[in-house]
Coordinates of C-alpha atoms and ligand atoms in Angstrom, one line a residue:
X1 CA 17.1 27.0 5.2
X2 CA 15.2 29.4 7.7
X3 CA 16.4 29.7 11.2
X4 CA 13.9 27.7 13.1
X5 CA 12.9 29.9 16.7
X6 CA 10.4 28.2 19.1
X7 CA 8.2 29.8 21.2
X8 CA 8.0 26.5 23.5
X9 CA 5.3 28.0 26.2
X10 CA 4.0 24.9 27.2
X11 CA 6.0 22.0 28.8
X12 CA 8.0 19.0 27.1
X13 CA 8.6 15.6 28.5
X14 CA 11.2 14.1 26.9
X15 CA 13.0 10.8 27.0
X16 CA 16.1 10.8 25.7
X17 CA 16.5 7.4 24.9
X18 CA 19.4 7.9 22.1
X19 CA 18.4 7.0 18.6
X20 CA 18.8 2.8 19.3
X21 CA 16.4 2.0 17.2
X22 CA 16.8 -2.0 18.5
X23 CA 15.2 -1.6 21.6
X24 CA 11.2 -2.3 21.5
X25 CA 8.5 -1.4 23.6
X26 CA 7.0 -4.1 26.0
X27 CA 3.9 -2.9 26.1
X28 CA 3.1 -2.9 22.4
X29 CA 3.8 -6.7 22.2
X30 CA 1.2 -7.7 24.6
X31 CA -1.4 -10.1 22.4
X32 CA 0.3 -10.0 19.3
X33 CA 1.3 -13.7 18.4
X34 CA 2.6 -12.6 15.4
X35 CA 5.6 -10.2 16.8
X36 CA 9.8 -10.9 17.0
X37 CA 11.3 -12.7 19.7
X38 CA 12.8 -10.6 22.7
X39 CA 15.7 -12.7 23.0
X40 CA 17.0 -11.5 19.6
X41 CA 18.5 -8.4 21.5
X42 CA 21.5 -10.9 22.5
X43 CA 22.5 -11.1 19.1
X44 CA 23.8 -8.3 17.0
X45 CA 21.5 -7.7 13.7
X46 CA 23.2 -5.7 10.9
X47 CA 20.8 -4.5 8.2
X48 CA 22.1 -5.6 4.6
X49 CA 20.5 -2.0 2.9
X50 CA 21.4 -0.1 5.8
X51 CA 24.1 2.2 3.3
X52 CA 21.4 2.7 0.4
X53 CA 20.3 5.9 0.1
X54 CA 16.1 6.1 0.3
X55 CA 16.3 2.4 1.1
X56 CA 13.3 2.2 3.1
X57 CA 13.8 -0.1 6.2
X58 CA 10.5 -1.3 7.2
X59 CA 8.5 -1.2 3.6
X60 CA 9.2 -4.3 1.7
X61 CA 11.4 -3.4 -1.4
X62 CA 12.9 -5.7 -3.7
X63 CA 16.5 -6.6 -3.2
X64 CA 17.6 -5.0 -6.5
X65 CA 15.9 -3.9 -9.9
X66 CA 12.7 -2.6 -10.9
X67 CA 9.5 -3.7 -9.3
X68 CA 5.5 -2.3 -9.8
X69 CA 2.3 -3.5 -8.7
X70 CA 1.9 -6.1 -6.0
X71 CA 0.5 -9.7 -7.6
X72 CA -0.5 -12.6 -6.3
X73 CA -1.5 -11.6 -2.5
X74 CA -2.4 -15.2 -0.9
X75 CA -2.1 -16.2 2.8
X76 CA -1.4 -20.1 2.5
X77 CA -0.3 -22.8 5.3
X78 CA 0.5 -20.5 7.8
X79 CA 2.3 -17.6 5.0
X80 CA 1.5 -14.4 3.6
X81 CA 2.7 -14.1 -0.2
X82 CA 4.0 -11.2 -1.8
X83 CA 4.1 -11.8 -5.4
X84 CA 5.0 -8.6 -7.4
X85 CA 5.7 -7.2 -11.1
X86 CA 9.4 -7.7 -10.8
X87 CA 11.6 -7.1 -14.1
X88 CA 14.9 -9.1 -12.7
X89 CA 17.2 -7.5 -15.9
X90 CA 17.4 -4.0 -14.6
X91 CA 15.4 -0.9 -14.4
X92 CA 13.8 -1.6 -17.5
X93 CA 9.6 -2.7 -17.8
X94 CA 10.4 -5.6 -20.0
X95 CA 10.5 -8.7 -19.8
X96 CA 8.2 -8.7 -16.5
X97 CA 8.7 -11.6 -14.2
X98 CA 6.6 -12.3 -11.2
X99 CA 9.0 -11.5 -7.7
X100 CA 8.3 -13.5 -4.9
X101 CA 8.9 -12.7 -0.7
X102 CA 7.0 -14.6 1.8
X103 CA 6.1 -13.7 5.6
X104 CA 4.9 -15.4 8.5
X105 CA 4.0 -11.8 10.3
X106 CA 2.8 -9.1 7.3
X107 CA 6.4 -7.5 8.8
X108 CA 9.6 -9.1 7.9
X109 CA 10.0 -10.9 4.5
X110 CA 12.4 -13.6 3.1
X111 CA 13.1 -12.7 -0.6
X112 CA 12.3 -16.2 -2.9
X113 CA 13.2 -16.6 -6.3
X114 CA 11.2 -15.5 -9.4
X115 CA 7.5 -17.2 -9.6
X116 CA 6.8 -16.8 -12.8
X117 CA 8.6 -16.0 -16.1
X118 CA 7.6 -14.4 -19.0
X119 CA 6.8 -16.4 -21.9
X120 CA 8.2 -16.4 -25.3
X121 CA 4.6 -17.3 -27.5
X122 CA 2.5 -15.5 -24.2
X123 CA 4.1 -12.4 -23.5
X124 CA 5.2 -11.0 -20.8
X125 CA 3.6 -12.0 -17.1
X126 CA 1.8 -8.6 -16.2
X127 CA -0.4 -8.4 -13.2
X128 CA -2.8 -11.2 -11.5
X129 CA -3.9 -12.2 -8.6
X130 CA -3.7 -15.6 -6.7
X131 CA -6.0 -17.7 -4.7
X132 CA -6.1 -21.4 -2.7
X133 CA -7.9 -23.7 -4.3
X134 CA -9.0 -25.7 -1.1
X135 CA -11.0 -28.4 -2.7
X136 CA -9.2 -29.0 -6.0
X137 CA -11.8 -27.3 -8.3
X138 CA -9.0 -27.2 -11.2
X139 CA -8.3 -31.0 -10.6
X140 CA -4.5 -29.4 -10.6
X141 CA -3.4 -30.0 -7.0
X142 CA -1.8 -33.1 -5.4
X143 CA -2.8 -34.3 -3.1
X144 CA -0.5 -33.7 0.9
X145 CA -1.1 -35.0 4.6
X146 CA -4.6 -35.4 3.5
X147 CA -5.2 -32.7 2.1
X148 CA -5.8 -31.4 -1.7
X149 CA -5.2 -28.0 -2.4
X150 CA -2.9 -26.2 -4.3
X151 CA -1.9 -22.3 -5.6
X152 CA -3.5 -20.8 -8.4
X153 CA -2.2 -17.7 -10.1
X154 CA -4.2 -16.2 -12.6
X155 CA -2.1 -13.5 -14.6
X156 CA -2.1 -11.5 -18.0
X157 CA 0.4 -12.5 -21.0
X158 CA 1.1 -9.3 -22.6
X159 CA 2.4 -9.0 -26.0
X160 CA 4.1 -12.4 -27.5
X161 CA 3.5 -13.7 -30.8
X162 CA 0.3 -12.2 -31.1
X163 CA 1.4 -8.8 -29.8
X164 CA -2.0 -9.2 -27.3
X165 CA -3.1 -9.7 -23.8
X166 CA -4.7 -12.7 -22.4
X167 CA -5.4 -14.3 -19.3
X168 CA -2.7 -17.4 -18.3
X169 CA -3.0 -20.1 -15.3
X170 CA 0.3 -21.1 -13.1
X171 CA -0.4 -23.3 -10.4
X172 CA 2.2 -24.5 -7.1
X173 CA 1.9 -27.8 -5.4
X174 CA 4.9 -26.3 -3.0
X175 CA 3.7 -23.8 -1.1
X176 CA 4.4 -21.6 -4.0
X177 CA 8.1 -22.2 -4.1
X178 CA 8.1 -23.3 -7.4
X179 CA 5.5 -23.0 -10.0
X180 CA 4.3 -24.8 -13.4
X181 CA 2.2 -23.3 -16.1
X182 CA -1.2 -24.8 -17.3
X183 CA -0.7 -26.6 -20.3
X184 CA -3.7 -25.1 -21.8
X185 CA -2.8 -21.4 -21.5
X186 CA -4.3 -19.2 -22.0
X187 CA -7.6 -19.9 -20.0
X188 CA -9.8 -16.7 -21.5
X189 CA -8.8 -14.1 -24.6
X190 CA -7.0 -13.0 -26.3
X191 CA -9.8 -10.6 -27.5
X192 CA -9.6 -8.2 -30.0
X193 CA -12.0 -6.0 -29.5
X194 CA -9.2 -4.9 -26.4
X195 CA -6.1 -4.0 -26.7
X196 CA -6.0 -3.1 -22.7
X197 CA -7.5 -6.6 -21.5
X198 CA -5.8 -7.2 -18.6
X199 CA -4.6 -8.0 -14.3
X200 CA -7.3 -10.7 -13.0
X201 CA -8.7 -10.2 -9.9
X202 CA -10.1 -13.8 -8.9
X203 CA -12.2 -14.8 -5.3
X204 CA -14.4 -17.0 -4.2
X205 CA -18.4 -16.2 -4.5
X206 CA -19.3 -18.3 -1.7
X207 CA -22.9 -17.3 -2.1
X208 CA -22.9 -19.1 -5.4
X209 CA -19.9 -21.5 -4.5
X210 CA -18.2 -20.6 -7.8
X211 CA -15.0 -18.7 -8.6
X212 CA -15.5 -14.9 -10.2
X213 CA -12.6 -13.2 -11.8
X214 CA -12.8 -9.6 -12.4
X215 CA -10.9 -7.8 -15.4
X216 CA -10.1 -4.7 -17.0
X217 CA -11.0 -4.4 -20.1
X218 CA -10.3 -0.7 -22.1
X219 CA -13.0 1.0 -20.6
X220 CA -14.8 -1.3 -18.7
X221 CA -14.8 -4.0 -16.2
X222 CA -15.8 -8.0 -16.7
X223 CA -17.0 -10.1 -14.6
X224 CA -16.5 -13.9 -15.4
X225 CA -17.2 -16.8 -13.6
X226 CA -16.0 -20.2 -13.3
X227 CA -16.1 -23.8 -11.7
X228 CA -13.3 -24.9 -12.0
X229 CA -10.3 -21.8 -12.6
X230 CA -9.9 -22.9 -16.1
X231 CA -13.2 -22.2 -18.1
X232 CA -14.6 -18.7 -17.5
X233 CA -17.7 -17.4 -18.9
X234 CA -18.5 -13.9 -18.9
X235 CA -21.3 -12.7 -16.8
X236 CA -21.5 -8.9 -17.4
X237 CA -19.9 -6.0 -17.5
X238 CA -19.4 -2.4 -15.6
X239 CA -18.7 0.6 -17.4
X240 CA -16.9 3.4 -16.4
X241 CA -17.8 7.1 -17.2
X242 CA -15.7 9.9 -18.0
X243 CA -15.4 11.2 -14.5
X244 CA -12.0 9.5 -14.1
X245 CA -10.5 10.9 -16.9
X246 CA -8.8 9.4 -19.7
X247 CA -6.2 6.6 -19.2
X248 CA -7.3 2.5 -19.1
X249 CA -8.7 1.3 -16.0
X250 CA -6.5 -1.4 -14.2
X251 CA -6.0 -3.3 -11.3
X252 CA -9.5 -4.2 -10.1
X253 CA -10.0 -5.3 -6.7
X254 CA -13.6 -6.9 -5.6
X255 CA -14.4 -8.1 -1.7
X256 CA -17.3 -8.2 0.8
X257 CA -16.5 -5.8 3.9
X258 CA -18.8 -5.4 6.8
X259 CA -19.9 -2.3 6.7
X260 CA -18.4 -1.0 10.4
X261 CA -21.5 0.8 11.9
X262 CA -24.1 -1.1 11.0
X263 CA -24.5 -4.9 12.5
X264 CA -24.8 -7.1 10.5
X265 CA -24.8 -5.5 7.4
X266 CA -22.0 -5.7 4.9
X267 CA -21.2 -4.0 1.1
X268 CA -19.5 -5.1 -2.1
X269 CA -16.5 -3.3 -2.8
X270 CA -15.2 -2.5 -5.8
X271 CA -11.4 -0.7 -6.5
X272 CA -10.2 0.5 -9.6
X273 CA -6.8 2.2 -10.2
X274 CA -5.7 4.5 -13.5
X275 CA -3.8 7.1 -14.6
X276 CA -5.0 10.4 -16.0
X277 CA -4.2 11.3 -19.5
X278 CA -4.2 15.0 -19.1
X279 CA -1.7 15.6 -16.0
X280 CA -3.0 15.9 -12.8
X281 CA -2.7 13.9 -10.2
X282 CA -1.6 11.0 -12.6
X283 CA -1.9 7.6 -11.2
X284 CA -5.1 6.7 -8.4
X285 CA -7.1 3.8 -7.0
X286 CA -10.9 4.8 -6.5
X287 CA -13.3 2.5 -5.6
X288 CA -17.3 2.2 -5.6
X289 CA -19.5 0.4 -3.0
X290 CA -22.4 -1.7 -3.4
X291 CA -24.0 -5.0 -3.9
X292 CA -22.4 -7.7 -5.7
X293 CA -25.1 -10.8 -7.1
X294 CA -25.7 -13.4 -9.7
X295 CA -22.2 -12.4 -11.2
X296 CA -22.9 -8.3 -11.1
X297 CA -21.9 -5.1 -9.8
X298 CA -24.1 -2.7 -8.8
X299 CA -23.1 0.8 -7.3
X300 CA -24.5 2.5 -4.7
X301 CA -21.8 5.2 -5.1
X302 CA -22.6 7.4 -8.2
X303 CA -19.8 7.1 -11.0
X304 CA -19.0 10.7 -11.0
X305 CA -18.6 11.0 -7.6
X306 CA -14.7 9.8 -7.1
X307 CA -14.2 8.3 -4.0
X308 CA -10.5 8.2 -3.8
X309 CA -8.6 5.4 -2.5
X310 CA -5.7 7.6 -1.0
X311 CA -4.8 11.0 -1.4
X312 CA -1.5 10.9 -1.9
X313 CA 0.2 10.5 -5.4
X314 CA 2.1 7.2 -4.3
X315 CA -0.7 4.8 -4.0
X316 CA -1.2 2.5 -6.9
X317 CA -2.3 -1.0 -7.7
X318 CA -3.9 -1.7 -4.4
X319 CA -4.6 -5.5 -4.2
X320 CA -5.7 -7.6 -1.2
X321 CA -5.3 -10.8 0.5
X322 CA -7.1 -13.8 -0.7
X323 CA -7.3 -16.5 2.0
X324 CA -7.1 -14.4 5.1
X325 CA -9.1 -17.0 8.1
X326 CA -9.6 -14.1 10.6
X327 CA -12.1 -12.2 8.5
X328 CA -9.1 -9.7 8.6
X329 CA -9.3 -7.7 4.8
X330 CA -5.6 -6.0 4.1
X331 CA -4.3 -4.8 1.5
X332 CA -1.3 -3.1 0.6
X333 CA 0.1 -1.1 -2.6
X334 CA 2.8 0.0 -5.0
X335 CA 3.7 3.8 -3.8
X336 CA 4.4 5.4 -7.3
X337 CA 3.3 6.5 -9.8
X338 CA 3.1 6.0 -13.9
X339 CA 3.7 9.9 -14.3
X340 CA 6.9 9.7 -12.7
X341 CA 8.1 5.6 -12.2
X342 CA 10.5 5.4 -14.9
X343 CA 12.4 8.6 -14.0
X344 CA 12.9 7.7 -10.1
X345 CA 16.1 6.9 -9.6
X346 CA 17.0 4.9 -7.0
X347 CA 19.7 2.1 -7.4
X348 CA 20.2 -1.0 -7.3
X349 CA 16.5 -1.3 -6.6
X350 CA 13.5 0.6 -7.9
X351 CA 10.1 0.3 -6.3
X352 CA 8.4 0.0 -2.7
X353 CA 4.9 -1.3 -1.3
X354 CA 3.4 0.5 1.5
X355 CA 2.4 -0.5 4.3
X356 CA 0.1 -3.7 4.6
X357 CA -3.5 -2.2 5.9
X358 CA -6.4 -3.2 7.5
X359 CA -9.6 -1.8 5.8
X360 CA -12.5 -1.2 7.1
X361 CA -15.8 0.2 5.9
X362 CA -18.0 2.6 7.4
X363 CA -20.9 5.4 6.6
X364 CA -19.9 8.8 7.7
X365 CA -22.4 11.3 9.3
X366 CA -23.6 12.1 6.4
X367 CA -24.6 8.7 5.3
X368 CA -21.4 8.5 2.9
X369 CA -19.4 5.4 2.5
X370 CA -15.5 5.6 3.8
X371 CA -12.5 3.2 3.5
X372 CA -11.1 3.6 6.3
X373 CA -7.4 2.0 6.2
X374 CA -4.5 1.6 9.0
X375 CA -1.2 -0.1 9.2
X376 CA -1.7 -3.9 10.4
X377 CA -1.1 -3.9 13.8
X378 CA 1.4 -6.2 14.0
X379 CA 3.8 -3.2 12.6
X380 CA 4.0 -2.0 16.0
X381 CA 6.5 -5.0 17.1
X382 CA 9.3 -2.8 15.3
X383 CA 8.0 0.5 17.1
X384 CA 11.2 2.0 19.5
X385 CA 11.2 3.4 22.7
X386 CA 10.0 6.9 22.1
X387 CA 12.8 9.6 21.1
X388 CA 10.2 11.8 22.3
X389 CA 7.2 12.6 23.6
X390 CA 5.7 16.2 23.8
X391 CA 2.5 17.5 25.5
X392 CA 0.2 20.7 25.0
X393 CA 3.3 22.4 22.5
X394 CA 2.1 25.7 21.8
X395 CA 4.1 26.5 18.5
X396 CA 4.0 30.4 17.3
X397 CA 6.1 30.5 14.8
X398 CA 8.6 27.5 14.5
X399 CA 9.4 25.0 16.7
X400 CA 12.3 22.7 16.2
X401 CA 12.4 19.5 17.9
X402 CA 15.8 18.5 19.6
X403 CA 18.4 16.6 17.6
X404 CA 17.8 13.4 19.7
X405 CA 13.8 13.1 18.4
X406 CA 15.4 13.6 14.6
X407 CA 14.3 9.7 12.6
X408 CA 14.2 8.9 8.8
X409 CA 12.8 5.5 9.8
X410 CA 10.1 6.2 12.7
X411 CA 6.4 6.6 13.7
X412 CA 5.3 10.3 14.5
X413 CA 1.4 10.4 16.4
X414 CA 0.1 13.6 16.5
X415 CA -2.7 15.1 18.6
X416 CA -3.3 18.5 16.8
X417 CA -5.7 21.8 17.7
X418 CA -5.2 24.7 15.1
X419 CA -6.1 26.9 17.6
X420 CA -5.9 30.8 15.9
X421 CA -3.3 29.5 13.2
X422 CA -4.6 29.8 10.7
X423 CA -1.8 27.3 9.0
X424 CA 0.0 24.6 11.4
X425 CA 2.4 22.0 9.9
X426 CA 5.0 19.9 10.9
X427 CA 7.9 19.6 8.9
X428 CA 9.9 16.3 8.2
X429 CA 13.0 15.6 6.3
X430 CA 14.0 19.0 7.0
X431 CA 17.9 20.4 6.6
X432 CA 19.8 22.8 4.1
X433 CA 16.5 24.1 2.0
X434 CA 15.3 20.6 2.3
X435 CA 11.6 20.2 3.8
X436 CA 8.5 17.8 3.3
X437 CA 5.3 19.4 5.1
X438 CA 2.3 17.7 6.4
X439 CA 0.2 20.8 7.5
X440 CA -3.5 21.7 8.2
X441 CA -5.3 24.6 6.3
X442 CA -7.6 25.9 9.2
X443 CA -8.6 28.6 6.6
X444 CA -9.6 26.0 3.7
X445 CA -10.5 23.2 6.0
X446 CA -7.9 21.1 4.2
X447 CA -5.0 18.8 5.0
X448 CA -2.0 18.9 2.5
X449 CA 1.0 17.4 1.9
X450 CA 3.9 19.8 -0.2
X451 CA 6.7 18.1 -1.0
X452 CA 7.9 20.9 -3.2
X453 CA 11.1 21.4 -1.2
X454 CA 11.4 17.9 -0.1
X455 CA 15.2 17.0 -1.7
X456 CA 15.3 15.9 -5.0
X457 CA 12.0 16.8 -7.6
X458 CA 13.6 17.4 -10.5
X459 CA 13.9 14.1 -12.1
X460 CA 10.3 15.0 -13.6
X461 CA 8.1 17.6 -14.0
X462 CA 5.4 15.8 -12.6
X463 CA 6.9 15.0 -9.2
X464 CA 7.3 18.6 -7.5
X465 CA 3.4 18.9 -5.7
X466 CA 1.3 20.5 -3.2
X467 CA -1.8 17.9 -3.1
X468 CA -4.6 18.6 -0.1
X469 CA -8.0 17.1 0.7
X470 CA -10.8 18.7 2.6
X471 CA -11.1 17.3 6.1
X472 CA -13.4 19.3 8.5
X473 CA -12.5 19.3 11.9
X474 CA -15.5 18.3 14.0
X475 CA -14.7 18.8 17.5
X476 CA -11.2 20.8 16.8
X477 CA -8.6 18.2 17.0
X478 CA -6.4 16.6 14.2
X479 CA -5.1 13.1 14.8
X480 CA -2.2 12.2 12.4
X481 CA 0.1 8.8 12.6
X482 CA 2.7 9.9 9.9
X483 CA 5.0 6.8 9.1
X484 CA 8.4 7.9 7.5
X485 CA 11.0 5.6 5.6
X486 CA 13.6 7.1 4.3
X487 CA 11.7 8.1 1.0
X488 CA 8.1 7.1 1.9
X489 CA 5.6 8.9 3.9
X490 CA 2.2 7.1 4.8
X491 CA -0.3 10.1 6.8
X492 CA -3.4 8.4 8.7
X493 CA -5.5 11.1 9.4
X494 CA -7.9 10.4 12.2
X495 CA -9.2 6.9 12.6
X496 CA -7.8 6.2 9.0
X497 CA -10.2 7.7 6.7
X498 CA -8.1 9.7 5.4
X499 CA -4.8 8.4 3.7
X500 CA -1.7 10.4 1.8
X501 CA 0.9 8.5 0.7
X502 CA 3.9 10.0 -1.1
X503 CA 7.1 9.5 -2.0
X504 CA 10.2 12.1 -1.4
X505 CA 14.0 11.9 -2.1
X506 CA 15.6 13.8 0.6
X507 CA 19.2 14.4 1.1
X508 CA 20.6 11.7 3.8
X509 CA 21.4 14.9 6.4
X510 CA 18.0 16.0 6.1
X511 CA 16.6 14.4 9.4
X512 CA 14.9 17.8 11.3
X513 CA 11.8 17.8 12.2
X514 CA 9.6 21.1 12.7
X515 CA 6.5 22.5 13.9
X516 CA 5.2 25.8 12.5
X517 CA 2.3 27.7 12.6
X518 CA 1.2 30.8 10.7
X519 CA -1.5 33.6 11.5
X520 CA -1.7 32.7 15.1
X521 CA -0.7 29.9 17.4
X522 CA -1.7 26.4 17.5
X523 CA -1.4 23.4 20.1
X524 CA 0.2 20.5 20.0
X525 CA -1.6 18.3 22.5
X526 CA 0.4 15.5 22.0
X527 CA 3.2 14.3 19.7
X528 CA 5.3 10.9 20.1
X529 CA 8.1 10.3 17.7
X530 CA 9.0 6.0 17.5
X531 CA 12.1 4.8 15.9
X532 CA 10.8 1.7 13.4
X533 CA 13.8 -1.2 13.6
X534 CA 14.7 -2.7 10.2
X535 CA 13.1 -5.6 9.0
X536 CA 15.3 -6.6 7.1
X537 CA 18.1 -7.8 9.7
X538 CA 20.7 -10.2 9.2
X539 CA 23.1 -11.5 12.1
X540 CA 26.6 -9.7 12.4
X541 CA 29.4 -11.7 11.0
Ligands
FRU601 C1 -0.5 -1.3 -13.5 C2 -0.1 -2.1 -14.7 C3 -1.0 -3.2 -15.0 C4 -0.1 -4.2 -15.7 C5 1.2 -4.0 -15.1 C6 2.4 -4.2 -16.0 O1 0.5 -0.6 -12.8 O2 0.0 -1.2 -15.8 O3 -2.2 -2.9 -15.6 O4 -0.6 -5.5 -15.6 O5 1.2 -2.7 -14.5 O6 3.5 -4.2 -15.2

């Protein structure tokens, strides 16, 4: 590794608060209903994955074996459920389950049993989506305390007798604790015009008061639409061009956003995820914006232009929450990737979500539409006392940050001017050769992420990248909320219209972090490092 010198001209104030990660910031509690109790600091909390190496501490992970694409995302009686592609035997894909965690914050998660189980005529239980049926439209919920309303997962059965996919019904009268299938399964296909038929993505048109479930279908997208969760008819169809390169389209997503600067307006959005066949970035969500009526989609985006979801490679599956009563819309992903997923190699569990975020849409000054995504708020109940907080840095050169702001689990907000550099970057992870960089390109007017040195990349030729995005500085300054976790990285650039998520696989001692800047000097107006606590906290023996 390089000898790190500083040229630290301007001034640093630091508070030195030791790396405790357990002790929270008042201030960041204020309002939030949905935060942990202060009085917990009387007990002592151990965390149960605290020795497993890229364990990440504050990303939900299963508690062992291989997990994908988040299923299932309902917020029911007061709980948000997680249901994921879960494959309980190992770190094998087969025979897929549906996982289960619930959470009464978006933060801390109790892991459940399985949900659902693969099926020995059906297949396997591949990706879905799940909604509340509030006024018993399938006739298949009890009734409780006056109320009839039940859980409705609609899912793909892969493979099976008939070696095809189709689309399956499960239903819970529990509060999703247990679930039963519906006796007629399945509810729509097989069809064999698609092999690739596949991951339902139902809501509620509430301008037509009926149910629509969008699907993947090869290379296209159907829209159905239903009464009643069990009958669906098809009402048309959205066809992809080759812009997007090769592999099946999965994973749609569909919602109505208010479109941010513009009252009372709002858009259709529509998300797609695949992976390319010929290399490159492999797998990506994109999405289109537009109008949604009488059971179709129409784009106000152009298909070739790709609006990309994030631009990082660890972003996949992106699904959002059905049922949501504050008009909230958050969503939240698998961070992999289909180039790579199989080789990672992380034991005894094997997959992570990111961070739940709010989106938001808005036009950009150029009259473009933007997601613009952040983590939920209430992640900021696990925020530390600062390890550090820096103002007007000027870094020539390199500038390594004392031992005592070093964090594998922690919030970094940046306040950045490239000034004359002509390259500025802040390095994380960083010890022996070991460095992940999150950098600005004054010169190409790009922010990158290189994870080229970042620990282990070798487990695939696909995983060792540089990836950047063009992001024009308007009046000078970079904003950047960087969110590390032992092997995940989350960048927010700005107010969030920018996203890279990756993952790395550093070695445990790697904890540095390091400013640098080439071709001149740059300023770092402001930089605060938070320790993240552990959600996942059990009470010491
Ligand atoms: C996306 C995906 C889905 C499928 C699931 C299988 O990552 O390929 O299309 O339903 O994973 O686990």
């Amino acid at each position: 590794m390089k000898i790190f010198s500083a040229l630290w001209l301007a001034f640093g104030l630091f508070y030195l608060w030791g790396c405790d990660d357990s002790q929270k910031e008042s201030s960041d509690l204020e309002g939030d209903s949905d935060t942990v109790e202060t009085e917990e600091s009387a007990t002592e909390w151990l965390d149960p994955y605290a020795n497993q190496p890229w364990r990440p501490r504050y990303h939900f992970t299963p508690s062992e074996n291989w997990m994908n694409d988040p299923n299932g995302l309902v917020f029911y009686k007061g709980e948000y459920h997680l249901f994921y592609q879960y494959a309980p035997e190992g770190f094998v894909l087969s025979p897929l389950h549906w996982g289960h965690a619930v959470s009464t914050d978006l933060v801390h998660w109790e892991h459940l049993p399985v949900a659902i189980y693969p099926d020995d005529v059906l297949g396997n239980a591949y990706s879905g989506s799940a909604v509340v049926d509030r006024t018993n439209s399938s006739g298949l919920c009890l009734e409780d305390e006056g109320e009839t309303s039940c859980l409705v997962a609609l899912f793909t059965h892969s493979g099976g007798e008939d070696g095809l996919q189709k689309q399956s019904l499960a239903y819970s009268n529990d509060r999703g604790r247990t679930w039963e299938m519906y006796e007629n399964n399945p509810v729509l296909g097989p069809d064999p015009r698609w092999a690739d038929f596949r991951d339902p993505k139902v809501l509620w048109d509430d301008a037509n008061s009926r149910w629509i479930m969008v699907l993947a279908a090869g290379n296209q997208l159907l829209f159905y639409e239903s009464s009643n969760l069990l009958e669906w008819e098809l009402a048309s169809e959205f066809t992809r061009d080759s812009s997007d390169d090769g592999g099946a389209w999965e994973c749609p997503e569909l919602f109505e956003i208010p479109l941010e600067n513009r009252e009372n307006e709002s858009r259709w959005l529509l998300e797609i995820d695949w992976t390319t066949s010929t290399g490159g970035i492999g797998s990506g969500g994109r999405y289109f914006v537009g109008d949604f009526t009488d059971g179709s989609f129409y784009s106000e985006t152009s298909v070739k232009s790709v609006l990309r979801v994030d631009y990082g490679s660890d972003f996949y599956a992106a699904q959002s929450f059905f049922g949501l009563e504050d008009g909230r819309r958050i969503w939240l992903a698998w961070m992999n990737n289909w180039q790579y997923a199989l080789s990672v190699s992380t034991k005894p569990w094997q997959g992570a979500m990111s961070l739940p975020r709010t989106i938001a849409l808005r036009t950009d000054d150029k009259g473009l539409y933007r997601v613009v995504q952040n983590p939920v708020e209430q992640l900021r109940s696990l925020r530390g006392n600062p390890l550090i907080q820096l103002e007007n840095l000027v870094v020539e050169g390199e500038y390594r940050l004392p031992e005592t702001s070093y964090c594998t689990s922690c919030e970094i907000a940046v306040e950045l001017q490239p000034d004359s550099a002509s390259d500025c970057f802040l390095s994380v992870f960083v010890g022996g050769q070991e460095h992940t960089d999150i950098g600005y390109d004054a010169g190409n007017g790009t922010l990158y992420f290189d994870r080229r040195e970042s620990g282990t990349v070798d487990f695939s030729p696909h995983f060792s990248r540089r990836q950047e995005v063009d992001y024009p500085l308007d009046n000078g300054t970079l904003r950047l909320n960087v969110f590390l976790d032992q092997s995940t990285v989350e960048v927010f650039a700005g107010d969030g219209e920018t996203v890279l998520s990756f993952l790395v696989f550093p070695d445990s001692d790697s904890r540095g972090i390091v400013w640098q800047a080439n071709g001149g000097a740059c300023t770092v107006e402001t930089m605060a490092i938070y320790p993240m606590e552990s959600i996942w906290k059990i009470p010491a023996p």
